[in-house]
PDB file of C-alpha atoms in Angstrom:
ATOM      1  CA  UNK A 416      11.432  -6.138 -21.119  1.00 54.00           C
ATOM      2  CA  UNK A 417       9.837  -2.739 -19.789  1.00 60.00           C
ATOM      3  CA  UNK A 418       8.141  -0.761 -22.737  1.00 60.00           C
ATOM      4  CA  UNK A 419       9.373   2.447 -21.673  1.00 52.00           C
ATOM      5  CA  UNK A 420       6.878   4.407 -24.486  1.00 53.00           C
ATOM      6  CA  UNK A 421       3.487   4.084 -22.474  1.00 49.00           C
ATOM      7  CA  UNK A 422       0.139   4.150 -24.946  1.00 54.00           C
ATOM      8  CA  UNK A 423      -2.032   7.223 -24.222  1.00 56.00           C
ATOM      9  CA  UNK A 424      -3.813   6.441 -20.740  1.00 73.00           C
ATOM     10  CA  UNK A 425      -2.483   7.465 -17.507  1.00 83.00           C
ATOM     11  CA  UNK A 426      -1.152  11.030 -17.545  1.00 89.00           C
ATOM     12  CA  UNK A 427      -0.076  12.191 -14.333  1.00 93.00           C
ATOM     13  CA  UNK A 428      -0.435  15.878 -13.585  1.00 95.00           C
ATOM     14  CA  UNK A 429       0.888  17.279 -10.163  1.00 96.00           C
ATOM     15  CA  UNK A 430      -1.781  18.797  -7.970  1.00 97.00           C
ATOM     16  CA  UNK A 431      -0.672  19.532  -4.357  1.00 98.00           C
ATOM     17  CA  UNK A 432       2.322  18.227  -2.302  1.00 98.00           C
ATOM     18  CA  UNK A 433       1.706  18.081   1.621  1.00 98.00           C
ATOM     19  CA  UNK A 434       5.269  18.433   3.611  1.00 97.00           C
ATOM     20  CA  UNK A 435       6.244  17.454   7.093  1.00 97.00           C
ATOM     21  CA  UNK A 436       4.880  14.097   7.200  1.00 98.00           C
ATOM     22  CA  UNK A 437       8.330  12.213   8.147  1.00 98.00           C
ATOM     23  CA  UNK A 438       8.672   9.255   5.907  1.00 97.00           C
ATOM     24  CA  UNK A 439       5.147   8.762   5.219  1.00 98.00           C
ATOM     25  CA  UNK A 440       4.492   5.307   4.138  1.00 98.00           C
ATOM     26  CA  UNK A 441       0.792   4.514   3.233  1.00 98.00           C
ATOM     27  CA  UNK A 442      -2.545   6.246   2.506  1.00 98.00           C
ATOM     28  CA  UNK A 443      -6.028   5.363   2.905  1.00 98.00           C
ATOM     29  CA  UNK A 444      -9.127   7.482   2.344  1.00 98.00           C
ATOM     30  CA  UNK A 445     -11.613   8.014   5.494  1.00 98.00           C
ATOM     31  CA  UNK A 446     -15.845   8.657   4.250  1.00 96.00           C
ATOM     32  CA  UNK A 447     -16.764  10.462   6.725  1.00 94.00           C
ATOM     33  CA  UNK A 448     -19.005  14.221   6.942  1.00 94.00           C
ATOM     34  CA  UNK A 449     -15.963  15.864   5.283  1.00 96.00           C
ATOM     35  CA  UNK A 450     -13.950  13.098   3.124  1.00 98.00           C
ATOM     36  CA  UNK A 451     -10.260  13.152   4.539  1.00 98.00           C
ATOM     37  CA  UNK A 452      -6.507  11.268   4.405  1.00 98.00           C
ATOM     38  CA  UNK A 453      -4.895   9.193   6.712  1.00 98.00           C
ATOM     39  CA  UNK A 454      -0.921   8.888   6.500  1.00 98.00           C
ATOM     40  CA  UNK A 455       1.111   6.366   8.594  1.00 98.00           C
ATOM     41  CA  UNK A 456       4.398   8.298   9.492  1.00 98.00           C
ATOM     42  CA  UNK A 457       7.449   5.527   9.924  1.00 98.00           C
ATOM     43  CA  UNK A 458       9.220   8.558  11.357  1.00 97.00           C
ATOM     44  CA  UNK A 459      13.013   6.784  12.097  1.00 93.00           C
ATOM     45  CA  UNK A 460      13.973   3.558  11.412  1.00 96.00           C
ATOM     46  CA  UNK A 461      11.266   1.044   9.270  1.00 96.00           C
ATOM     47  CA  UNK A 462      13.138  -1.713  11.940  1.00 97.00           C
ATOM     48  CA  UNK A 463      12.734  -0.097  15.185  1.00 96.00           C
ATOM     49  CA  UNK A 464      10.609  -0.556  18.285  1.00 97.00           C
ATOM     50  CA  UNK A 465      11.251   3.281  19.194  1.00 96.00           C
ATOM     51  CA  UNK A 466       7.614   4.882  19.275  1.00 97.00           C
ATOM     52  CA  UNK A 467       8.153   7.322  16.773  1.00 97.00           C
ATOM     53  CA  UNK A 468       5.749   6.103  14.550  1.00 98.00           C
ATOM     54  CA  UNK A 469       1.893   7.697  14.110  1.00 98.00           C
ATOM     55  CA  UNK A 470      -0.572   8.663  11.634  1.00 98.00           C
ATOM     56  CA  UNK A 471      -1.406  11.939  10.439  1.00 98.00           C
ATOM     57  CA  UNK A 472      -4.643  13.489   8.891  1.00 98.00           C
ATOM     58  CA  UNK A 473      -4.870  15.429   5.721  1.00 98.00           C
ATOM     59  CA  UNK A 474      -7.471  16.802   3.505  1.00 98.00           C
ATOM     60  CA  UNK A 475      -7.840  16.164  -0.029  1.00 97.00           C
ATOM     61  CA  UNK A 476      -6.863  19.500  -0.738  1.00 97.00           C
ATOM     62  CA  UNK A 477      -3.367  18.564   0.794  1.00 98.00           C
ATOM     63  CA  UNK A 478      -3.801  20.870   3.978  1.00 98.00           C
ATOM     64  CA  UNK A 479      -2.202  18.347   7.249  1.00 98.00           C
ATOM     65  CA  UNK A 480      -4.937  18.469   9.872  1.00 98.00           C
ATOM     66  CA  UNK A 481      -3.571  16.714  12.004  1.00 98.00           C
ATOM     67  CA  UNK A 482       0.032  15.324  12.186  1.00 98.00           C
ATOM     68  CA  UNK A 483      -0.840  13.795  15.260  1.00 98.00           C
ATOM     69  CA  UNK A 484      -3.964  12.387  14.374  1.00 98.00           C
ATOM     70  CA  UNK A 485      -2.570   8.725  16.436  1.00 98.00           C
ATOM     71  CA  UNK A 486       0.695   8.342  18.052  1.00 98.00           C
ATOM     72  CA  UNK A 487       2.871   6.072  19.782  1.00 97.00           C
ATOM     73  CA  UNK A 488       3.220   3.214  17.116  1.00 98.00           C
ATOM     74  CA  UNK A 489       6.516   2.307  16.105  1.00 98.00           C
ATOM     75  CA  UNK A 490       7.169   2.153  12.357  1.00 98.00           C
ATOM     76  CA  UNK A 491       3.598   1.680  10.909  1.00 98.00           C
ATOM     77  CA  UNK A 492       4.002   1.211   7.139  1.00 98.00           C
ATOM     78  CA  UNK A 493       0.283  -0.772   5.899  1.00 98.00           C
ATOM     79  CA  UNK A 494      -3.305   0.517   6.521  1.00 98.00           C
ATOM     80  CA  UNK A 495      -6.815  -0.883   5.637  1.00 98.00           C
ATOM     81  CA  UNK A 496     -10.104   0.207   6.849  1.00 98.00           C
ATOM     82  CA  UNK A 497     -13.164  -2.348   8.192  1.00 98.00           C
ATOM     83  CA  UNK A 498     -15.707  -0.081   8.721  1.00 97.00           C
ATOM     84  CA  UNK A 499     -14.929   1.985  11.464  1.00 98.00           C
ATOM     85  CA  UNK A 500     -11.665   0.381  12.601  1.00 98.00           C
ATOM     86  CA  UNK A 501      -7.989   1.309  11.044  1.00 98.00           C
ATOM     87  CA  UNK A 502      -6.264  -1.658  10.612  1.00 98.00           C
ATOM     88  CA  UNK A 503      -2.203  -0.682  10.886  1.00 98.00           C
ATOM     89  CA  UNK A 504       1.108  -3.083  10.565  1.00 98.00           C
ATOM     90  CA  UNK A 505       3.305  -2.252  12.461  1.00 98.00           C
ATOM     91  CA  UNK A 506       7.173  -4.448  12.677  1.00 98.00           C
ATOM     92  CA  UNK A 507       5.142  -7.727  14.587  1.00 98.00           C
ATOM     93  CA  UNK A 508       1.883  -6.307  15.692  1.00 98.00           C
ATOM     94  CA  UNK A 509      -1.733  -5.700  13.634  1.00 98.00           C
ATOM     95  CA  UNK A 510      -2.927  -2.247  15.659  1.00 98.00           C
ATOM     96  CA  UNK A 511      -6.613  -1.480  15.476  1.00 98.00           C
ATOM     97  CA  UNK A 512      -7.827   1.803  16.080  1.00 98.00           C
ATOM     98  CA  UNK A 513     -11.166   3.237  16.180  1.00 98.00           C
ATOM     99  CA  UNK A 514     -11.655   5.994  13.459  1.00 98.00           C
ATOM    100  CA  UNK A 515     -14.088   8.151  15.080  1.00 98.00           C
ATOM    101  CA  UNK A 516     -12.910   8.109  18.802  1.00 98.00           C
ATOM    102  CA  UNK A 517      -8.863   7.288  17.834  1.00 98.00           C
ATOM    103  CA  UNK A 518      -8.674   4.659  20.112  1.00 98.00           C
ATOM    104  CA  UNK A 519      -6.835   1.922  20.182  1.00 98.00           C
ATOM    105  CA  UNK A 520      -8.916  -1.149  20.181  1.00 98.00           C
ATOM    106  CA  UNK A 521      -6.680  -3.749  20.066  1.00 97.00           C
ATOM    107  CA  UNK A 522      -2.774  -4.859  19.595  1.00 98.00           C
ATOM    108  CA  UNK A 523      -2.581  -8.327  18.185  1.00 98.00           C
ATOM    109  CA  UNK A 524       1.136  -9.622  18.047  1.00 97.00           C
ATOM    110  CA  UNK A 525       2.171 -12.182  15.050  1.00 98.00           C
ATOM    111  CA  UNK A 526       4.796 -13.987  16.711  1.00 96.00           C
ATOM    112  CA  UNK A 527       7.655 -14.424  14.511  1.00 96.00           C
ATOM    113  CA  UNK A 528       6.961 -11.949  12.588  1.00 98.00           C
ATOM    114  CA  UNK A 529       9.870  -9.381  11.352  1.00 98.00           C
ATOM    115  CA  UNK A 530       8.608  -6.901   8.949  1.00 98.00           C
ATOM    116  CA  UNK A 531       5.111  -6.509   8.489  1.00 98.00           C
ATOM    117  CA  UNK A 532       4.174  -4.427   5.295  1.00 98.00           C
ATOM    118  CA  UNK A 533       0.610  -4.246   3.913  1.00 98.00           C
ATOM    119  CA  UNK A 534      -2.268  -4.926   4.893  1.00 98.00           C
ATOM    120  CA  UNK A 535      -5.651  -6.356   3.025  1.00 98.00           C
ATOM    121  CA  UNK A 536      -8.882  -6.803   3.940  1.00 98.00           C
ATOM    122  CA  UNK A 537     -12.169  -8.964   2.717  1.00 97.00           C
ATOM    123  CA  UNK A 538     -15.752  -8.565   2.507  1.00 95.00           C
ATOM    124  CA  UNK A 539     -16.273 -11.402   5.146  1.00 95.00           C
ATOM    125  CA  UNK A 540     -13.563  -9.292   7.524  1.00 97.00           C
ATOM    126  CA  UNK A 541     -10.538 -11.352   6.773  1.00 97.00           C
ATOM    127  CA  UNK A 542      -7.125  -9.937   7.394  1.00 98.00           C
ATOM    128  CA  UNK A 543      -4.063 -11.050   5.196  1.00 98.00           C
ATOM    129  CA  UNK A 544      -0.699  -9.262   5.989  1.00 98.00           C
ATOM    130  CA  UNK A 545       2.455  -9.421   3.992  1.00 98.00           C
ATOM    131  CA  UNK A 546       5.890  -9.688   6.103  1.00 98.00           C
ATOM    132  CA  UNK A 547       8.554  -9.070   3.889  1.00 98.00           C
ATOM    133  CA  UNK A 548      11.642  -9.958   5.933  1.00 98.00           C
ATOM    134  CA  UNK A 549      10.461 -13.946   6.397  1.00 98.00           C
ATOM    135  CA  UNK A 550       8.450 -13.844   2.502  1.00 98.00           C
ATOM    136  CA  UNK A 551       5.152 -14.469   4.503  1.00 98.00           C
ATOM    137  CA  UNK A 552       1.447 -13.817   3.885  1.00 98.00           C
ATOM    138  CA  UNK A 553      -0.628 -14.480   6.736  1.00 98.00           C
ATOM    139  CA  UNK A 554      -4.249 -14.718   7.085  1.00 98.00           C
ATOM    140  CA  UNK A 555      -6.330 -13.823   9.990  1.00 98.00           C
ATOM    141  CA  UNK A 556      -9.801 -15.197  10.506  1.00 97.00           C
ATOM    142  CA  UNK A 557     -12.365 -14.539  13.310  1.00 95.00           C
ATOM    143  CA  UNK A 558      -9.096 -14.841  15.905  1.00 94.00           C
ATOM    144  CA  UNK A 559      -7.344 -17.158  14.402  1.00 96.00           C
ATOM    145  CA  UNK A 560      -4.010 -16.906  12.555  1.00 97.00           C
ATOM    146  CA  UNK A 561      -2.348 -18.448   9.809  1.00 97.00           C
ATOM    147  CA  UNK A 562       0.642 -19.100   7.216  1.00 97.00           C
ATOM    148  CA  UNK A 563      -1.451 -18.428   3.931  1.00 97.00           C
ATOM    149  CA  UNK A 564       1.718 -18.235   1.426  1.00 97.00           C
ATOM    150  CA  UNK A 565       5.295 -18.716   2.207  1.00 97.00           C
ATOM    151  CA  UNK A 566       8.265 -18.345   0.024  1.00 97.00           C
ATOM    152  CA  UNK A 567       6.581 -15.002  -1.743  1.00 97.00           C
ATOM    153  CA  UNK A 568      10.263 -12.875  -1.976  1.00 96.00           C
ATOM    154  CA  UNK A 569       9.989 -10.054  -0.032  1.00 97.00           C
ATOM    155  CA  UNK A 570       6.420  -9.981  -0.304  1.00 98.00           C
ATOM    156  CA  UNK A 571       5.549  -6.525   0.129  1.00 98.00           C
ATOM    157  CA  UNK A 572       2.011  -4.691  -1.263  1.00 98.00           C
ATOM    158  CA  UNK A 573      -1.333  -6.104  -1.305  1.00 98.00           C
ATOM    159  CA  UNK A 574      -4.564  -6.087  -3.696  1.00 98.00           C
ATOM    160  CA  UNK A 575      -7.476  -7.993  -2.976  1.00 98.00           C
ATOM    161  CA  UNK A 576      -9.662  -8.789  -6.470  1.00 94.00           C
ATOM    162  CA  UNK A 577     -11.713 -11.064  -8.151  1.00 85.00           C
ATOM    163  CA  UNK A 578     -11.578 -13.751  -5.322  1.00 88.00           C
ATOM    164  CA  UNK A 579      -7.989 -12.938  -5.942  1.00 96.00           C
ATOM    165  CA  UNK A 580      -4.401 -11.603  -4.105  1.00 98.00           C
ATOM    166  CA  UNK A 581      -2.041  -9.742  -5.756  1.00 98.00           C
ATOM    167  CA  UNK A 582       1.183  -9.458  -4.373  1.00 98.00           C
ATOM    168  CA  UNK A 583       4.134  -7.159  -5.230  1.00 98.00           C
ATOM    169  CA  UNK A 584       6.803  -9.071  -4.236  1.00 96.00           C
ATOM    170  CA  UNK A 585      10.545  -7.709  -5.201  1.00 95.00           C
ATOM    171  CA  UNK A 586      10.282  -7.612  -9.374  1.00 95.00           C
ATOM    172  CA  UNK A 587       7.640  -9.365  -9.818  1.00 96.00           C
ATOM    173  CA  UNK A 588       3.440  -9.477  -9.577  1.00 97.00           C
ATOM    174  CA  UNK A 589       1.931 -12.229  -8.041  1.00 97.00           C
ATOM    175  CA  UNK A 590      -1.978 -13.674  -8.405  1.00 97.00           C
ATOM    176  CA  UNK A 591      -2.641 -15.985  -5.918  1.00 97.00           C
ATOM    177  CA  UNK A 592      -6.356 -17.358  -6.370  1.00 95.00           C
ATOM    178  CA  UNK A 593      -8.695 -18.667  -3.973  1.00 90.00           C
ATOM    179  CA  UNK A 594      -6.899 -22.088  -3.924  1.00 93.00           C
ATOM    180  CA  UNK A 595      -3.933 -20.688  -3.247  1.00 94.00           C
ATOM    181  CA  UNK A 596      -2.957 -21.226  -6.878  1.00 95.00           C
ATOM    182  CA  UNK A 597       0.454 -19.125  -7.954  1.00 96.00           C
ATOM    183  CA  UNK A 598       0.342 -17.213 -10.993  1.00 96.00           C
ATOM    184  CA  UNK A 599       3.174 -14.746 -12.301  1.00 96.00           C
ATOM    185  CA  UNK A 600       1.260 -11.572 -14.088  1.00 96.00           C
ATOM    186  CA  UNK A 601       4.756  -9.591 -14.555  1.00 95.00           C
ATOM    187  CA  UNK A 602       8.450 -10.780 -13.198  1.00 95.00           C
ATOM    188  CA  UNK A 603       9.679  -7.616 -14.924  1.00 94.00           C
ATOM    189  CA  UNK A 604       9.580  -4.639 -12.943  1.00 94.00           C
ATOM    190  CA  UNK A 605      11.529  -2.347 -10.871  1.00 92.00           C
ATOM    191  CA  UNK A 606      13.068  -4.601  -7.674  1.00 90.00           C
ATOM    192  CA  UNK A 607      11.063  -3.465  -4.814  1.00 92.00           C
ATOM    193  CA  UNK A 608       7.697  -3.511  -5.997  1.00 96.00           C
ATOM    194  CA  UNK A 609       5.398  -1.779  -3.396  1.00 96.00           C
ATOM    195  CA  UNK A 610       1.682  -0.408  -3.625  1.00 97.00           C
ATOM    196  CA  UNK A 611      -1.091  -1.645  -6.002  1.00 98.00           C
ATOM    197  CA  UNK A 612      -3.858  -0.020  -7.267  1.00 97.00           C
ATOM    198  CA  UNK A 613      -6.447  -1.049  -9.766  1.00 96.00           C
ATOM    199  CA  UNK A 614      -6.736   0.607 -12.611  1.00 94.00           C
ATOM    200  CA  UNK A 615      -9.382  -1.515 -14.927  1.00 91.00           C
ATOM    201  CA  UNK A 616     -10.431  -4.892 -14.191  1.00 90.00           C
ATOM    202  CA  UNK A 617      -7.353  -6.634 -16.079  1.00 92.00           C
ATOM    203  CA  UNK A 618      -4.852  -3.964 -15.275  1.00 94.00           C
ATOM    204  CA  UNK A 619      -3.207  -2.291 -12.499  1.00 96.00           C
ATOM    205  CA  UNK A 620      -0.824   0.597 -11.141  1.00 96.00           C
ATOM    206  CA  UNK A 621       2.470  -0.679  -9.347  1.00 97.00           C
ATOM    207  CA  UNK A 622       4.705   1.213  -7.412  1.00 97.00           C
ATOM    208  CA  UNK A 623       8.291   0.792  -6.381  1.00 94.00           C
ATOM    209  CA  UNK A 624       9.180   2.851  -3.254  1.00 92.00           C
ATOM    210  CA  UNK A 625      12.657   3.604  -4.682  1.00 90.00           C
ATOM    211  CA  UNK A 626      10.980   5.602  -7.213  1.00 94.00           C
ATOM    212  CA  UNK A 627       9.084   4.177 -10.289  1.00 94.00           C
ATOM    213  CA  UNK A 628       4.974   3.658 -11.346  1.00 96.00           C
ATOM    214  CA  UNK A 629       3.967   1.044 -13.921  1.00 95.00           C
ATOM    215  CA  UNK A 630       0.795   0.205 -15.516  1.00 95.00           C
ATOM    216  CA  UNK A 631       0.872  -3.395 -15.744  1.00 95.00           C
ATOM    217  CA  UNK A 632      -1.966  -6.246 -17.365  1.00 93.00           C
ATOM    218  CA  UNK A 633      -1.096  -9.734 -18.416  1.00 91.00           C
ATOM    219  CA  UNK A 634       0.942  -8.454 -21.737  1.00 89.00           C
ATOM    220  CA  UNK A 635       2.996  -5.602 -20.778  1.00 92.00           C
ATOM    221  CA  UNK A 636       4.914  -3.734 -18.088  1.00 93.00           C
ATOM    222  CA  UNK A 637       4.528   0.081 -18.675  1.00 93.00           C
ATOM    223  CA  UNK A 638       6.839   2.340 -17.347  1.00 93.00           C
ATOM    224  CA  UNK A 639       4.350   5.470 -16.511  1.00 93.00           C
ATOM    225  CA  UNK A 640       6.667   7.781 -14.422  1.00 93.00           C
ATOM    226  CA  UNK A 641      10.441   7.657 -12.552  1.00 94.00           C
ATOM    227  CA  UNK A 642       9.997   9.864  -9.825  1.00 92.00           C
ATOM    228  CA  UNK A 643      13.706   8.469  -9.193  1.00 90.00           C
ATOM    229  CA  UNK A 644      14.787  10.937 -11.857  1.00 90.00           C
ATOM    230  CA  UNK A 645      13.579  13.629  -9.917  1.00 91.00           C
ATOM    231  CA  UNK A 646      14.825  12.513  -6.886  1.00 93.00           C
ATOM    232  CA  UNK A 647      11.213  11.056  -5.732  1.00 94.00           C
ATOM    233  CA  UNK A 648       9.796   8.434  -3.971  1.00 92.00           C
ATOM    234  CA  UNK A 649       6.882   6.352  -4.535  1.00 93.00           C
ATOM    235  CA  UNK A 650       5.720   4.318  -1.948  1.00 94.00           C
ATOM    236  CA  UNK A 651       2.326   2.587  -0.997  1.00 97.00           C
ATOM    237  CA  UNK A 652       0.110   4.126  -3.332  1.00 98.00           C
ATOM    238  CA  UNK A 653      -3.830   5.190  -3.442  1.00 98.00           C
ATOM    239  CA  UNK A 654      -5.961   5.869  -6.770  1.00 98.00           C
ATOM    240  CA  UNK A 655      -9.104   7.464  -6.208  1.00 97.00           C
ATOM    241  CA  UNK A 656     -11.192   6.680  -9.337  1.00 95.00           C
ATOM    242  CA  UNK A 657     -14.112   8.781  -8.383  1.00 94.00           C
ATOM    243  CA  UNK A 658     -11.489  11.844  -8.228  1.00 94.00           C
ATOM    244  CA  UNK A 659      -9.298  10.614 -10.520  1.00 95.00           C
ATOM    245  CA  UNK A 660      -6.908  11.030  -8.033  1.00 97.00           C
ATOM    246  CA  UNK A 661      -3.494   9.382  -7.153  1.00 98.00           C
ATOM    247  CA  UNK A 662      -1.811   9.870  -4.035  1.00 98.00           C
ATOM    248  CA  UNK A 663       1.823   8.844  -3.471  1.00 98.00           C
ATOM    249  CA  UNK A 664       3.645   9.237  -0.299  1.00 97.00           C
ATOM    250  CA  UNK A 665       6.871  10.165  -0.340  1.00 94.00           C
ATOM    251  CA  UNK A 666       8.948   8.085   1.838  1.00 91.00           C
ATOM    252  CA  UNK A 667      12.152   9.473   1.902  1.00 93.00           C
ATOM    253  CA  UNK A 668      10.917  12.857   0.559  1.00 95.00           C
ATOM    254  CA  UNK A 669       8.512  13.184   4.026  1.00 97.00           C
ATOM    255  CA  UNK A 670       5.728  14.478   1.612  1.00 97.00           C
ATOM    256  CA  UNK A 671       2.239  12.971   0.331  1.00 98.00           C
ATOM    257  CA  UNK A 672       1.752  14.036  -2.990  1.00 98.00           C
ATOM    258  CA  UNK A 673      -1.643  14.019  -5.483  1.00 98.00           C
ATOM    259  CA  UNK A 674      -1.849  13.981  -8.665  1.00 97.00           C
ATOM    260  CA  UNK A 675      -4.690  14.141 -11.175  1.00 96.00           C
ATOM    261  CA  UNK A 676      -5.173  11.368 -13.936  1.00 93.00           C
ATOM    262  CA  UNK A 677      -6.204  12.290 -17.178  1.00 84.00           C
TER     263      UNK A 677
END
């Protein structure tokens, strides 16, 4: 069962809520001269080849820069960053775009692919992307593609560690180690488990786009927040340990919100 009464770690306190970013998604964090955001924008339906979708730029003080910053996807959802490249699902496709020129690089269709989610990637430049309509992980090496886990349920957010993936995949969170070897940490939370963050080295913060946060190790399930309550969403999620920051977009609520940790 979910202990509802959380011991005295993360305490979320609202910061700054940036608006008009329609059904953001994701969030990653660009180093650059002047630190800044990058938000994919699903903008219609999370299905659809209609190229609605982009990506939108936004300060750490919540100002939008850009909500244009790369357009013409279709419903990007998953972003990771390889040194200078953006690495962005999008329905079937991986879409690579160069961060300081925002240029697309490359388009590399996964055929039979139906609902690609997050995105991870290695130290050696390995790609693995969850598709949560056919409960797929795939890997991508130097080129070359393959099935790395099947049968995950609705495999959804990603978390490379410790030679390690975790998976959130519907209620549950998934370790798969470098053998490929299965291991449940939590089948106990909210069903449609979406971003993970780390939090300490044995614990981690899991979000459920339809609203809720835990703090999860390999005891308990800790219910930190139900933004569902206040009519919130809380989809693929970024912590910023440096700034003791966590960033939520908003999904449904077209926002990207930060809040500090204590």
């Amino acid at each position: 069962m979910v202990n509802t009464k959380t011991p005295d770690f993360p305490r979320l306190t609202p910061l700054w809520t940036s608006e008009n970013l329609p059904m953001a998604e994701s969030v990653v964090l660009v180093n650059a001269e002047t630190d800044y955001l990058l938000v994919s924008l699903i903008d219609g339906d999370p299905t659809q080849k209609d190229g609605k979708g982009g990506i939108a730029q936004v300060g750490l003080d919540g100002k939008l820069l850009d909500g244009n910053w790369y357009s013409g996807l279709n419903a990007p959802k998953g972003m990771a960053i390889y040194g200078n490249e953006l690495w962005v699902t999008d329905i079937d496709s991986l879409v690579v775009v160069d961060i300081p020129s925002q240029k697309l690089l490359r388009n590399i269709a996964i055929i039979g692919a139906q609902f690609l989610n997050d995105i991870a990637i290695d130290a050696q430049g390995r790609v693995y992307v969850s598709d949560t309509f056919t409960h797929t992980i795939y890997r991508l090496t130097d080129g070359n593609l393959e099935i790395y886990a099947k049968d995950i349920q609705a495999a959804n957010g990603l978390l490379l560690q410790k030679n390690s993936l975790l998976v959130a995949t519907s209620n549950k969170l998934l370790q798969i180690d470098d053998h490929k070897n299965k291991q449940f940490i939590t089948q106990h939370l909210f069903p449609e488990a979406d971003g993970i963050q780390p939090w300490t080295p044995d614990s981690w913060l899991v979000s459920s786009w339809k609203g809720k946060l835990y703090l999860v190790d390999h005891n308990n399930e800790y219910l930190l927040w139900d933004a569902k309550a206040e009519g919130l969403f809380t989809a693929d999620i970024l912590y910023l340990p440096e700034q003791k920051l966590l960033l939520v977009p908003g999904l449904f609520n077209n926002s990207l919100r930060a809040y500090q940790i204590n």
